[in-house]
Tab-separated table of C-alpha atoms in Angstrom:
chain	number	residue	atom	x	y	z
O	1	MET	CA	-30.884	-151.355	209.473
O	2	LYS	CA	-32.958	-149.031	211.758
O	3	LEU	CA	-36.641	-150.080	211.968
O	4	ALA	CA	-39.458	-147.523	212.377
O	5	GLY	CA	-40.900	-147.126	215.818
O	6	SER	CA	-44.038	-149.064	214.939
O	7	PHE	CA	-42.069	-152.087	214.046
O	8	ILE	CA	-40.031	-151.986	217.244
O	9	ILE	CA	-43.285	-151.989	219.143
O	10	PHE	CA	-44.655	-154.796	216.939
O	11	ALA	CA	-41.497	-156.933	217.658
O	12	ILE	CA	-42.184	-156.566	221.426
O	13	VAL	CA	-45.846	-157.489	220.970
O	14	VAL	CA	-44.856	-160.595	218.968
O	15	CYS	CA	-42.536	-161.780	221.753
O	16	THR	CA	-45.425	-161.616	224.209
O	17	LEU	CA	-47.620	-163.724	221.996
O	18	PHE	CA	-45.157	-166.697	222.285
O	19	THR	CA	-43.976	-168.252	225.492
O	20	SER	CA	-40.540	-166.692	224.858
O	21	CYS	CA	-38.483	-165.300	221.966
O	22	LYS	CA	-36.269	-168.219	221.328
O	23	THR	CA	-35.297	-169.765	217.952
O	24	LYS	CA	-36.735	-173.160	218.833
O	25	GLU	CA	-40.293	-171.941	218.741
O	26	ILE	CA	-40.297	-171.740	214.955
O	27	GLU	CA	-39.465	-175.309	213.861
O	28	LEU	CA	-40.021	-177.439	210.808
O	29	SER	CA	-43.424	-178.556	212.159
O	30	SER	CA	-44.535	-174.889	211.963
O	31	TYR	CA	-44.498	-175.166	208.162
O	32	SER	CA	-47.318	-177.010	206.356
O	33	GLY	CA	-46.171	-179.728	204.011
O	34	ILE	CA	-42.459	-179.529	204.393
O	35	ASP	CA	-40.461	-182.710	204.914
O	36	ALA	CA	-36.775	-181.954	205.099
O	37	GLN	CA	-35.984	-185.355	203.624
O	38	ASN	CA	-37.494	-184.264	200.295
O	39	PHE	CA	-34.733	-181.602	200.097
O	40	LYS	CA	-31.830	-184.014	200.679
O	41	GLY	CA	-30.311	-185.374	197.507
O	42	THR	CA	-27.817	-184.765	194.725
O	43	VAL	CA	-28.105	-182.465	191.677
O	44	ASP	CA	-25.222	-182.192	189.261
O	45	GLY	CA	-22.980	-183.979	191.699
O	46	LYS	CA	-23.665	-181.451	194.588
O	47	LYS	CA	-25.644	-182.091	197.689
O	48	THR	CA	-28.972	-180.262	198.250
O	49	ASP	CA	-30.569	-179.583	201.623
O	50	LEU	CA	-33.053	-177.463	203.498
O	51	PHE	CA	-32.002	-174.795	205.990
O	52	LEU	CA	-34.268	-173.440	208.721
O	53	LEU	CA	-33.725	-169.850	209.948
O	54	SER	CA	-35.407	-168.313	212.950
O	55	ASN	CA	-34.919	-165.415	215.325
O	56	GLY	CA	-37.933	-166.086	217.493
O	57	LYS	CA	-39.987	-163.546	215.678
O	58	ILE	CA	-40.066	-164.870	212.122
O	59	GLY	CA	-38.861	-167.985	210.363
O	60	ALA	CA	-37.573	-168.857	206.942
O	61	ALA	CA	-37.046	-172.306	205.153
O	62	ILE	CA	-34.447	-172.073	202.403
O	63	THR	CA	-33.015	-174.696	200.145
O	64	ASN	CA	-29.621	-174.344	198.456
O	65	TYR	CA	-31.184	-175.822	195.234
O	66	GLY	CA	-31.668	-172.494	193.466
O	67	GLY	CA	-31.217	-170.608	196.719
O	68	ARG	CA	-35.020	-170.732	197.050
O	69	VAL	CA	-37.143	-169.352	199.863
O	70	VAL	CA	-39.369	-172.367	200.385
O	71	GLY	CA	-41.365	-170.774	203.168
O	72	LEU	CA	-41.550	-167.628	205.305
O	73	LEU	CA	-43.439	-167.525	208.615
O	74	VAL	CA	-44.562	-164.266	210.021
O	75	PRO	CA	-47.347	-163.407	212.681
O	76	ASP	CA	-50.715	-162.144	211.523
O	77	LYS	CA	-52.927	-159.749	213.407
O	78	GLU	CA	-54.029	-162.535	215.801
O	79	GLY	CA	-50.405	-163.597	216.460
O	80	LYS	CA	-50.730	-166.784	214.398
O	81	LEU	CA	-47.776	-167.683	212.252
O	82	VAL	CA	-48.722	-167.343	208.512
O	83	ASP	CA	-46.524	-168.723	205.675
O	84	VAL	CA	-46.502	-165.828	203.169
O	85	SER	CA	-44.157	-167.239	200.638
O	86	LEU	CA	-45.286	-169.894	198.035
O	87	GLY	CA	-42.999	-172.942	197.846
O	88	MET	CA	-42.899	-176.522	196.911
O	89	ALA	CA	-42.485	-179.715	198.894
O	90	GLY	CA	-39.121	-180.813	197.724
O	91	VAL	CA	-36.317	-180.647	195.100
O	92	LYS	CA	-38.030	-183.021	192.683
O	93	ALA	CA	-41.165	-180.845	192.773
O	94	TYR	CA	-39.113	-177.854	191.851
O	95	GLU	CA	-37.364	-179.756	189.064
O	96	GLN	CA	-40.685	-180.758	187.562
O	97	CYS	CA	-42.433	-177.465	188.099
O	98	THR	CA	-43.778	-175.511	185.022
O	99	GLU	CA	-42.940	-172.326	186.956
O	100	PRO	CA	-39.210	-172.357	187.407
O	101	TYR	CA	-38.800	-169.330	189.644
O	102	PHE	CA	-40.755	-169.867	192.919
O	103	GLY	CA	-38.660	-168.257	195.613
O	104	ALA	CA	-35.377	-168.494	193.603
O	105	LEU	CA	-32.279	-166.444	193.259
O	106	ILE	CA	-32.121	-165.090	189.773
O	107	GLY	CA	-29.088	-164.598	187.596
O	108	ARG	CA	-26.838	-163.972	185.852
O	109	VAL	CA	-29.246	-161.411	184.438
O	110	GLY	CA	-32.629	-161.044	185.980
O	111	ASN	CA	-35.670	-160.115	183.763
O	112	ARG	CA	-35.685	-160.055	179.952
O	113	ILE	CA	-32.922	-159.435	177.297
O	114	ALA	CA	-34.361	-158.594	173.894
O	115	ASN	CA	-33.867	-161.345	171.306
O	116	GLY	CA	-31.453	-163.045	173.746
O	117	ASN	CA	-28.725	-160.976	172.366
O	118	PHE	CA	-26.352	-158.260	173.622
O	119	SER	CA	-23.121	-156.743	172.682
O	120	LEU	CA	-20.116	-156.080	174.962
O	121	ASP	CA	-16.770	-154.621	173.828
O	122	GLY	CA	-17.593	-155.267	170.231
O	123	LYS	CA	-18.498	-158.826	170.598
O	124	GLU	CA	-22.017	-160.220	170.245
O	125	TYR	CA	-23.329	-162.732	172.756
O	126	GLN	CA	-26.293	-164.916	171.752
O	127	LEU	CA	-28.241	-166.386	174.720
O	128	PHE	CA	-30.796	-169.159	174.855
O	129	LYS	CA	-34.289	-167.819	174.155
O	130	ASN	CA	-36.562	-169.219	176.867
O	131	ASN	CA	-39.383	-166.543	176.758
O	132	GLY	CA	-40.649	-166.279	173.267
O	133	PRO	CA	-38.079	-164.292	171.233
O	134	ASN	CA	-36.225	-163.229	174.431
O	135	THR	CA	-34.056	-164.508	177.251
O	136	LEU	CA	-35.575	-164.504	180.732
O	137	HIS	CA	-33.913	-164.713	184.057
O	138	GLY	CA	-30.487	-165.976	182.890
O	139	GLY	CA	-31.526	-168.395	180.185
O	140	LYS	CA	-32.209	-172.112	179.950
O	141	LYS	CA	-30.351	-172.944	183.180
O	142	GLY	CA	-30.357	-169.823	185.304
O	143	PHE	CA	-29.296	-169.612	188.960
O	144	GLN	CA	-32.773	-171.136	190.012
O	145	TYR	CA	-31.564	-174.612	188.794
O	146	VAL	CA	-28.021	-174.659	190.310
O	147	VAL	CA	-26.895	-175.916	193.704
O	148	TRP	CA	-25.385	-173.261	195.817
O	149	ASP	CA	-22.632	-173.875	198.342
O	150	ALA	CA	-24.318	-173.258	201.754
O	151	ASP	CA	-23.006	-172.304	205.096
O	152	GLN	CA	-25.502	-171.654	207.985
O	153	LEU	CA	-23.528	-169.174	210.008
O	154	ASN	CA	-26.066	-169.131	212.955
O	155	ASP	CA	-29.633	-169.757	213.672
O	156	SER	CA	-30.807	-166.775	211.663
O	157	THR	CA	-28.172	-166.480	208.905
O	158	LEU	CA	-27.469	-168.520	205.813
O	159	LYS	CA	-24.554	-167.750	203.417
O	160	LEU	CA	-24.754	-169.088	199.814
O	161	ASN	CA	-21.977	-169.073	197.176
O	162	TYR	CA	-21.885	-169.909	193.484
O	163	LEU	CA	-19.252	-169.641	190.785
O	164	SER	CA	-20.819	-169.080	187.357
O	165	LYS	CA	-18.073	-170.143	185.092
O	166	ASP	CA	-16.928	-168.299	181.939
O	167	GLY	CA	-19.341	-169.311	179.096
O	168	GLU	CA	-22.136	-170.503	181.347
O	169	GLU	CA	-25.428	-169.769	179.466
O	170	ASN	CA	-22.927	-168.060	177.048
O	171	PHE	CA	-22.099	-165.131	179.375
O	172	PRO	CA	-18.515	-164.057	179.501
O	173	GLY	CA	-16.246	-164.167	182.629
O	174	ASN	CA	-16.057	-166.268	185.831
O	175	LEU	CA	-18.742	-164.590	188.008
O	176	SER	CA	-18.374	-165.194	191.752
O	177	VAL	CA	-21.679	-164.629	193.636
O	178	GLU	CA	-22.327	-164.500	197.339
O	179	VAL	CA	-25.831	-164.157	198.903
O	180	ILE	CA	-26.600	-163.834	202.506
O	181	TYR	CA	-30.055	-164.474	203.833
O	182	SER	CA	-30.593	-163.304	207.442
O	183	LEU	CA	-33.524	-162.649	209.683
O	184	ARG	CA	-33.183	-159.221	211.349
O	185	GLY	CA	-35.954	-158.125	213.566
O	186	THR	CA	-39.091	-158.793	211.695
O	187	GLY	CA	-37.375	-158.655	208.226
O	188	LEU	CA	-35.925	-161.128	205.679
O	189	ASP	CA	-32.574	-159.411	204.829
O	190	ILE	CA	-30.997	-160.307	201.416
O	191	GLN	CA	-27.417	-159.104	200.730
O	192	TYR	CA	-25.795	-159.794	197.354
O	193	LYS	CA	-22.099	-159.469	196.399
O	194	TRP	CA	-20.512	-160.389	193.006
O	195	SER	CA	-17.373	-159.912	191.046
O	196	SER	CA	-15.845	-161.242	187.776
O	197	ASP	CA	-12.452	-161.829	186.336
O	198	ALA	CA	-13.620	-160.398	182.938
O	199	ARG	CA	-15.979	-157.771	181.772
O	200	THR	CA	-19.552	-159.106	181.942
O	201	VAL	CA	-23.118	-158.310	182.898
O	202	ALA	CA	-25.093	-159.201	185.988
O	203	ASN	CA	-28.473	-158.267	187.509
O	204	LEU	CA	-29.341	-160.278	190.609
O	205	THR	CA	-32.595	-160.577	192.418
O	206	ASN	CA	-34.887	-162.919	194.362
O	207	HIS	CA	-38.199	-164.155	192.858
O	208	ALA	CA	-40.291	-164.845	195.890
O	209	PHE	CA	-43.959	-165.239	195.322
O	210	PHE	CA	-45.922	-163.642	198.240
O	211	ASN	CA	-49.478	-163.917	199.454
O	212	LEU	CA	-49.810	-162.028	202.750
O	213	ASN	CA	-52.940	-164.035	203.626
O	214	GLY	CA	-50.856	-167.199	203.411
O	215	GLU	CA	-50.035	-169.806	200.845
O	216	GLY	CA	-53.198	-171.260	199.337
O	217	SER	CA	-55.536	-168.533	200.746
O	218	GLY	CA	-56.851	-167.371	197.406
O	219	THR	CA	-56.561	-164.262	195.308
O	220	ILE	CA	-54.086	-161.373	195.911
O	221	ILE	CA	-56.138	-158.761	194.083
O	222	ASN	CA	-57.525	-157.329	197.331
O	223	HIS	CA	-54.143	-156.765	198.786
O	224	GLN	CA	-53.271	-153.038	199.052
O	225	LEU	CA	-50.087	-151.950	197.400
O	226	MET	CA	-47.924	-148.830	197.387
O	227	ILE	CA	-44.907	-148.271	195.125
O	228	ASN	CA	-42.862	-145.125	195.493
O	229	ALA	CA	-42.297	-144.371	191.829
O	230	ASP	CA	-43.397	-141.651	189.460
O	231	THR	CA	-42.410	-143.494	186.362
O	232	TYR	CA	-42.223	-146.937	184.904
O	233	THR	CA	-40.712	-148.558	181.833
O	234	PRO	CA	-43.383	-149.414	179.267
O	235	VAL	CA	-42.865	-152.542	177.190
O	236	ASP	CA	-43.758	-153.950	173.758
O	237	GLU	CA	-45.910	-157.019	173.148
O	238	THR	CA	-42.988	-159.299	174.127
O	239	LEU	CA	-42.511	-157.404	177.417
O	240	ILE	CA	-39.248	-155.787	176.388
O	241	PRO	CA	-38.954	-152.057	177.500
O	242	THR	CA	-39.312	-149.550	174.759
O	243	GLY	CA	-36.516	-147.443	176.389
O	244	GLU	CA	-38.784	-144.671	177.476
O	245	LEU	CA	-39.907	-143.698	180.978
O	246	ALA	CA	-43.601	-143.057	181.281
O	247	ALA	CA	-45.428	-141.245	184.049
O	248	VAL	CA	-47.761	-143.309	186.251
O	249	LEU	CA	-49.998	-140.357	187.063
O	250	SER	CA	-53.599	-140.861	185.865
O	251	THR	CA	-52.802	-144.438	184.771
O	252	PRO	CA	-53.406	-147.858	186.226
O	253	PHE	CA	-49.744	-147.987	187.148
O	254	ASP	CA	-49.980	-145.305	189.874
O	255	PHE	CA	-49.457	-146.935	193.242
O	256	ASN	CA	-48.020	-143.921	194.989
O	257	THR	CA	-50.834	-144.242	197.475
O	258	LEU	CA	-52.152	-147.475	198.860
O	259	THR	CA	-54.450	-149.046	196.193
O	260	GLU	CA	-55.932	-152.530	195.783
O	261	ILE	CA	-53.959	-154.500	193.258
O	262	GLY	CA	-57.149	-155.616	191.429
O	263	GLU	CA	-58.770	-152.063	191.431
O	264	ARG	CA	-57.606	-151.301	187.805
O	265	ILE	CA	-55.949	-154.521	186.753
O	266	ASP	CA	-58.666	-155.430	184.170
O	267	THR	CA	-58.660	-151.992	182.513
O	268	LEU	CA	-58.792	-153.662	179.151
O	269	LYS	CA	-58.294	-150.382	177.148
O	270	ASN	CA	-54.798	-150.158	178.660
O	271	GLU	CA	-52.332	-151.561	176.117
O	272	GLN	CA	-49.652	-152.138	178.782
O	273	LEU	CA	-51.959	-154.261	180.912
O	274	LEU	CA	-52.998	-156.265	177.827
O	275	PHE	CA	-49.391	-156.912	177.001
O	276	GLY	CA	-48.579	-158.228	180.563
O	277	LYS	CA	-52.033	-159.822	181.080
O	278	GLY	CA	-51.954	-157.618	184.126
O	279	TYR	CA	-48.932	-156.073	185.889
O	280	ASP	CA	-45.518	-157.349	184.860
O	281	HIS	CA	-43.685	-154.094	184.779
O	282	ASN	CA	-40.506	-152.402	186.131
O	283	TYR	CA	-40.809	-149.258	188.182
O	284	LYS	CA	-38.084	-146.545	188.294
O	285	LEU	CA	-38.034	-145.965	192.041
O	286	ASN	CA	-38.030	-142.519	193.647
O	287	ARG	CA	-34.752	-142.490	195.487
O	288	SER	CA	-32.888	-139.885	197.454
O	289	SER	CA	-29.537	-141.827	197.804
O	290	ASN	CA	-27.898	-145.194	197.082
O	291	ALA	CA	-28.660	-146.310	200.620
O	292	LEU	CA	-31.222	-148.858	201.788
O	293	GLU	CA	-34.628	-147.086	201.351
O	294	LYS	CA	-38.259	-148.107	201.712
O	295	VAL	CA	-39.739	-148.272	198.230
O	296	ALA	CA	-43.035	-150.339	198.570
O	297	LYS	CA	-45.650	-151.437	200.984
O	298	VAL	CA	-48.308	-154.248	200.750
O	299	ILE	CA	-51.107	-155.027	203.194
O	300	GLY	CA	-52.859	-158.429	203.271
O	301	ASP	CA	-56.592	-157.850	203.335
O	302	LYS	CA	-57.441	-160.846	205.563
O	303	SER	CA	-54.328	-161.223	207.661
O	304	GLY	CA	-53.505	-157.641	208.452
O	305	ILE	CA	-49.883	-158.507	207.743
O	306	VAL	CA	-47.939	-155.509	206.307
O	307	MET	CA	-44.821	-156.023	204.218
O	308	ASP	CA	-42.427	-153.163	203.522
O	309	VAL	CA	-39.819	-153.555	200.762
O	310	LEU	CA	-36.473	-151.762	201.205
O	311	THR	CA	-33.679	-151.868	198.684
O	312	THR	CA	-30.553	-150.170	197.282
O	313	GLU	CA	-31.645	-150.975	193.747
O	314	PRO	CA	-33.004	-148.480	191.212
O	315	GLY	CA	-35.942	-150.592	190.005
O	316	LEU	CA	-38.703	-152.825	191.161
O	317	GLN	CA	-40.573	-155.356	189.079
O	318	PHE	CA	-44.230	-155.741	190.059
O	319	TYR	CA	-45.696	-159.086	188.847
O	320	SER	CA	-49.341	-159.847	189.707
O	321	GLY	CA	-49.272	-163.480	189.089
O	322	ASN	CA	-50.880	-163.325	185.584
O	323	PHE	CA	-49.224	-166.507	184.265
O	324	MET	CA	-50.067	-168.792	187.120
O	325	GLN	CA	-52.099	-171.639	185.675
O	326	SER	CA	-53.109	-174.111	188.468
O	327	LYS	CA	-50.574	-176.619	187.135
O	328	ASN	CA	-48.323	-176.919	190.148
O	329	LYS	CA	-48.999	-178.187	193.669
O	330	MET	CA	-47.554	-176.058	196.403
O	331	LYS	CA	-46.176	-177.443	199.622
O	332	ASN	CA	-49.401	-177.231	201.578
O	333	GLY	CA	-51.334	-179.034	198.727
O	334	SER	CA	-52.853	-175.919	197.179
O	335	LEU	CA	-52.474	-175.102	193.492
O	336	ASP	CA	-50.680	-172.072	191.947
O	337	ASP	CA	-54.069	-170.612	190.797
O	338	PHE	CA	-54.347	-167.439	188.752
O	339	ARG	CA	-53.194	-164.323	190.681
O	340	THR	CA	-52.803	-166.102	194.002
O	341	ALA	CA	-49.349	-164.513	194.527
O	342	PHE	CA	-47.443	-161.391	193.556
O	343	CYS	CA	-43.783	-160.625	193.195
O	344	LEU	CA	-41.817	-157.457	194.005
O	345	GLU	CA	-38.331	-158.006	192.492
O	346	THR	CA	-35.732	-155.431	193.407
O	347	GLN	CA	-33.493	-155.027	190.400
O	348	HIS	CA	-31.778	-152.926	187.717
O	349	PHE	CA	-33.890	-152.399	184.683
O	350	PRO	CA	-34.921	-155.098	182.112
O	351	ASP	CA	-32.851	-155.405	178.827
O	352	ALA	CA	-30.257	-153.070	180.418
O	353	PRO	CA	-27.383	-154.293	178.127
O	354	ASN	CA	-29.376	-153.101	175.111
O	355	GLN	CA	-30.661	-149.876	176.655
O	356	PRO	CA	-27.983	-147.195	176.927
O	357	GLY	CA	-30.386	-144.914	178.825
O	358	PHE	CA	-30.894	-147.429	181.620
O	359	PRO	CA	-28.622	-147.806	184.680
O	360	SER	CA	-25.661	-150.077	183.627
O	361	ILE	CA	-25.297	-153.668	184.808
O	362	ILE	CA	-21.765	-154.055	183.413
O	363	VAL	CA	-19.389	-155.661	185.828
O	364	GLU	CA	-15.833	-154.511	185.563
O	365	PRO	CA	-13.071	-157.099	186.426
O	366	GLY	CA	-11.452	-156.857	189.764
O	367	ARG	CA	-14.230	-154.821	191.306
O	368	GLU	CA	-16.775	-156.084	193.902
O	369	TYR	CA	-20.360	-155.051	193.596
O	370	SER	CA	-23.147	-155.327	196.103
O	371	SER	CA	-26.828	-154.930	196.544
O	372	HIS	CA	-29.086	-155.051	199.577
O	373	SER	CA	-32.891	-155.646	199.924
O	374	VAL	CA	-35.192	-156.345	202.867
O	375	TYR	CA	-38.713	-157.640	203.067
O	376	SER	CA	-39.827	-156.336	206.486
O	377	PHE	CA	-43.118	-157.476	208.209
O	378	GLY	CA	-45.478	-155.983	210.745
O	379	ILE	CA	-49.160	-155.814	211.311
O	380	LEU	CA	-51.783	-153.153	210.494
O	381	LYS	CA	-52.477	-150.860	213.358
C-alpha cells in the first residue's frame, strides 16, 4: 500500500517524538487496564491468549478469542499514545458482555439476514434468529465467540485461522478462513482469505468500536466523518434493506464532505434515523476499481487523530453506537455509554443472500476469495 505524502511526513514526525522507532517502545504497560493473564485460558478445548503487535509507530493488542482487537495505540497531536479502540479486560469479560462484537472478527455472514432464512441451490437454510426476527453477524455463535488458531509471524504481524465446519450455525460447507492483522506504517492492515468445499455464503468483516479521542473519553458525535458514497441501502423497521439504493444528497446520510456525526443524527422526522435510533446503515461506496481505495475519513475533535478507511469491499456499514447502554465495563474502567464509539465495517451488503440486486456473497467450491481493508492513522495538519 502506498501512503499519501502527508502520512509519510507524519511517520517521520512520530519517530522523532519517541527515543527511537523500535518495537519495544509500545509494550503491554502502554495499554490501560490490560493484564495478559486475563486472556490466557481455554475455551471449547482451545487455548486463548493475547498478542501484542508493534512497529514502533503504532501498537495493537489482539486476542485469538474472537480475533478481537482489544486495543489500538496511535499518537495524537501532542505525540501521546491514545487507545482508539474499545476493548475489554479479558476473555471472561467478553464472554459475559451484553455487546458481543467489540473488536471482533465477524462471520460467516456479517450484518443481517432477513428472517434468518436464505435459499441456495433450491435448499432452504434456517438460521438462529438473534436480532429480533433476523439473524445478525453469523447467528448464535458467530466468529466472535470462537477461538482462532494464532501464529504471530513477527513483531507486527499476526495470522489467524479458523475452520467453520459444515453445518455450523446451519451454514453449508466447510469454510476455511485466514485473517492476517499487520501494522504497516501508521495503519492497521486486515487481509481476509476464505474458501469452501461446497457452495455457501460468506461476508467477513471486523467490528472494531472506535473513539479517536480515546477509550472512555466521552461522546463521538463531535467527530467529523466523510464517506465517499452517493447512495445507501435504506432499511425497514427491523433494519433489513428494502432492496433499493437511495441518494444521500439533501439527506442526513450525506457525508461526502466532512460533517460532524451528531450534526443531523437527531433529525427525528427522518424515518431511517428513527429505525436505526441513529446511523446503522450500509453505504454503497463510490469505487473506480476493485483495488484498495480510500473510502472514508474520521477526525477526532479533541485528539486531532485522523483515521482513513481503505478497502476493496463494495459497502461500508456506519454505526453510531446507538445501542450502547452503559452495561459493560471497558478495559480502562469506563462504561460503554451511549454513542461513545462508532463503527465503520467494510463489507458486502446486508441480506445479500436474499437480495438479487446486491453484490453476491456466494462462495463457489474450490475457489479462494480475498478482501483487504486498512485503518490508517495520522494527525490533523
